[in-house]
CSV table of C-alpha atoms in Angstrom, one decimal:
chain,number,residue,atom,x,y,z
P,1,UNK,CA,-7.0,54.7,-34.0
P,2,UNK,CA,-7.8,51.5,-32.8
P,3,UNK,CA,-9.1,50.2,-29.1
P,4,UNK,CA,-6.9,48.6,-27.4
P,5,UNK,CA,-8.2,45.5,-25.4
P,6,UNK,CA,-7.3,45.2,-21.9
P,7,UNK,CA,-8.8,41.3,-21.8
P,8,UNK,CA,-6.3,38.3,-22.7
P,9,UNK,CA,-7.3,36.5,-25.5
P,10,UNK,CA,-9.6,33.6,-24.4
P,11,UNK,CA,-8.3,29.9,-24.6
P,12,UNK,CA,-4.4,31.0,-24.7
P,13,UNK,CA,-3.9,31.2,-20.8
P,14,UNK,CA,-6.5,28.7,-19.8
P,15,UNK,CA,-10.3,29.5,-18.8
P,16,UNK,CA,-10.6,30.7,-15.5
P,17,UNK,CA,-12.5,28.5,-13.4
P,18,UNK,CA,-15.3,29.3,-11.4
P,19,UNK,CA,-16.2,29.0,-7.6
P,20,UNK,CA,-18.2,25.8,-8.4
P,21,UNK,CA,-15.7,24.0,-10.7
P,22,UNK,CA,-12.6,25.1,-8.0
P,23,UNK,CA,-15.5,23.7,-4.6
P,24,UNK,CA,-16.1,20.1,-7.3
P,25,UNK,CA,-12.1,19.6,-8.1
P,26,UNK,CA,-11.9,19.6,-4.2
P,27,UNK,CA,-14.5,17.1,-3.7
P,28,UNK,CA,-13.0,15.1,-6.1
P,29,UNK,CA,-9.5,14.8,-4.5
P,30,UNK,CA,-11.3,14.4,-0.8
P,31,UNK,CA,-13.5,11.7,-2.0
P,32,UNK,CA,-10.4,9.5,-3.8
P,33,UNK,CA,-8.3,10.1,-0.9
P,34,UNK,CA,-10.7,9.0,1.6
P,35,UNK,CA,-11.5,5.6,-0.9
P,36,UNK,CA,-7.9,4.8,-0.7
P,37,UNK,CA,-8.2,4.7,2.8
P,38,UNK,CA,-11.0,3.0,3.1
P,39,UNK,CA,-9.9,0.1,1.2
P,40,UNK,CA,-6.2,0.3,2.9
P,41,UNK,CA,-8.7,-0.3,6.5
P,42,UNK,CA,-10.4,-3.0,5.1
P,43,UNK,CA,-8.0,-4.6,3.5
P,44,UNK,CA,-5.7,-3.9,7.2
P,45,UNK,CA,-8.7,-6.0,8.8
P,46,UNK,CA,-8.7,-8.9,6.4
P,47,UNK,CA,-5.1,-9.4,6.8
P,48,UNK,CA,-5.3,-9.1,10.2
P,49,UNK,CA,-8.0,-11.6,10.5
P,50,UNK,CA,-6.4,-14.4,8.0
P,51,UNK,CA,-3.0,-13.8,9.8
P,52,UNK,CA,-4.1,-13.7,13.5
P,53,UNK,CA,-6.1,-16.8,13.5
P,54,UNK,CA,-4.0,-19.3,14.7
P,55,UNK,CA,-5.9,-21.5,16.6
P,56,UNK,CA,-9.3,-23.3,14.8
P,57,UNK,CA,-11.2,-26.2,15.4
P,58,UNK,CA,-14.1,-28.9,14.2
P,59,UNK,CA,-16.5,-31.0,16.2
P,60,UNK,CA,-15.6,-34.5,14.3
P,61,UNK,CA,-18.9,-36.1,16.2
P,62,UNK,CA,-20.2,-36.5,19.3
P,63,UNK,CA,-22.5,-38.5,21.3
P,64,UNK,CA,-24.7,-38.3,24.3
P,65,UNK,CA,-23.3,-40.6,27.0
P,66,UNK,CA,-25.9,-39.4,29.9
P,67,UNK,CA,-27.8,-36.9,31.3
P,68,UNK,CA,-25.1,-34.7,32.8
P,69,UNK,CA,-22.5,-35.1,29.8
P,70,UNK,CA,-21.9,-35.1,26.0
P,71,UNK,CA,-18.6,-36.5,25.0
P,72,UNK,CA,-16.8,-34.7,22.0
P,73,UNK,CA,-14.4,-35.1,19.7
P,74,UNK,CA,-13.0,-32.0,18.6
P,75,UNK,CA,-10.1,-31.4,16.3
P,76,UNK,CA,-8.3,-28.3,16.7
P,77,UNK,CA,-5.2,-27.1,14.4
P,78,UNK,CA,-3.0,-24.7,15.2
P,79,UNK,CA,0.4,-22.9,15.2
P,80,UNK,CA,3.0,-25.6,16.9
P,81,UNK,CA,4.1,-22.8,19.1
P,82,UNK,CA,0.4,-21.6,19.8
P,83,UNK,CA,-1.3,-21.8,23.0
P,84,UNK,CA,-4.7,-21.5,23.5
P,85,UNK,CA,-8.6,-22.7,24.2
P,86,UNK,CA,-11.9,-23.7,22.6
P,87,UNK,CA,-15.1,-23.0,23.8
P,88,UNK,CA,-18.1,-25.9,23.2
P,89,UNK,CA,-21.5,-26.0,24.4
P,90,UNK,CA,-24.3,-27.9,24.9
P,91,UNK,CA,-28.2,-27.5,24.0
P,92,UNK,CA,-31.4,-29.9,25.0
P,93,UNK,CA,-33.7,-30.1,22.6
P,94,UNK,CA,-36.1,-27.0,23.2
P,95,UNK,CA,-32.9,-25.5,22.5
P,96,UNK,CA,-32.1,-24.1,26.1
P,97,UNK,CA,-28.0,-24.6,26.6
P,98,UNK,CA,-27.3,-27.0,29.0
P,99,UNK,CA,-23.5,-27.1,28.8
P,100,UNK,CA,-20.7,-24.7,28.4
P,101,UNK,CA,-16.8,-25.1,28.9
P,102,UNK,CA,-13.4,-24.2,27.7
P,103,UNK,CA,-10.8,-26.7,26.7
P,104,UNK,CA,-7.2,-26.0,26.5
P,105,UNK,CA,-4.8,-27.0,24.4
P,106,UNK,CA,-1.0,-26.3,25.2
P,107,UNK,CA,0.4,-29.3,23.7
P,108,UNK,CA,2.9,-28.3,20.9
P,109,UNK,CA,1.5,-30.2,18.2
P,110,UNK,CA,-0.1,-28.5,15.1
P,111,UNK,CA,-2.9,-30.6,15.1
P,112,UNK,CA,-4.4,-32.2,17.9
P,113,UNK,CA,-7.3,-34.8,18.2
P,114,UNK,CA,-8.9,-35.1,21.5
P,115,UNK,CA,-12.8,-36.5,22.9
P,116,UNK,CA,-13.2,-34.2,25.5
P,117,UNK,CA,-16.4,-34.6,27.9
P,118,UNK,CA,-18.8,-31.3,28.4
P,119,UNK,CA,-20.7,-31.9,31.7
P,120,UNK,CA,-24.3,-30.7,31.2
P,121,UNK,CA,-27.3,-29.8,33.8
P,122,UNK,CA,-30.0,-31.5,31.5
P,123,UNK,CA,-29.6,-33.8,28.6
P,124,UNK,CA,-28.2,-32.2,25.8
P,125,UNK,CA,-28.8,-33.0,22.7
P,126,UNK,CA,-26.1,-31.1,20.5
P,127,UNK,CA,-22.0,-30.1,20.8
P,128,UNK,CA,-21.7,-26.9,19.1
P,129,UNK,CA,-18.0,-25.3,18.3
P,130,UNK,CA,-18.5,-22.0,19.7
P,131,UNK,CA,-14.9,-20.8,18.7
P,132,UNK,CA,-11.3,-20.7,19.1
P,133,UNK,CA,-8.7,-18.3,20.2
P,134,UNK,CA,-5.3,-18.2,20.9
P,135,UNK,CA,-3.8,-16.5,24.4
């Protein structure tokens, strides 16, 4: 008589798949899930940064008048409902800063061109656009 084998016949059913291949599968899935997230975050940010800039600005020219103040002309563009302020400073030339003020600008206009006049403790010899932001 012949022996009957109590084993299922390899390859019909699928392999069975050991501890290692079950603990890499896992990885697998934790690793893509956590990429999809990372890139949803960082694409989240760069939206958020393109969309949420609504005020910006440029420093046309500006020119030394005197000791105490550098007059600037600074062009800012923003949304015509938008509110907000830009922040310029002043530096002598050892490259201490001198000056530092915000200017406002609530007129509802999306671009606005305006000299304004930074008052400085020494004589400054740059206007530097520090930034914009919106309130």
């Amino acid at each position: 008589m012949a022996a009957v084998s109590e084993e299922l016949p390899d390859g019909r059913y699928g392999r069975e798949r050991s501890a290692d291949e079950r603990a890499d599968r896992k990885l697998k899935i934790i690793g893509s899930v956590l990429g999809v997230l990372f890139l949803a975050m960082i694409g989240w940010f760069g939206y958020d940064y393109v969309s949420g800039t609504k005020v910006s600005g440029e420093v046309i020219k500006f020119d030394v008048v005197s000791d105490s103040a550098v007059e600037v002309h600074l062009e800012v563009r923003k949304d015509v409902t938008a509110n907000g302020y830009c922040t310029l400073r002043s530096q002598a030339e050892d490259g201490e800063e001198v000056g530092r003020a915000d200017f406002r600008f609530d007129q509802d206009e999306g671009r606005i061109d305006k000299v304004v006049t930074l008052r400085t403790k020494a004589r400054g010899t740059s206007a530097e656009l520090l930034g914009c932001h919106s309130d």
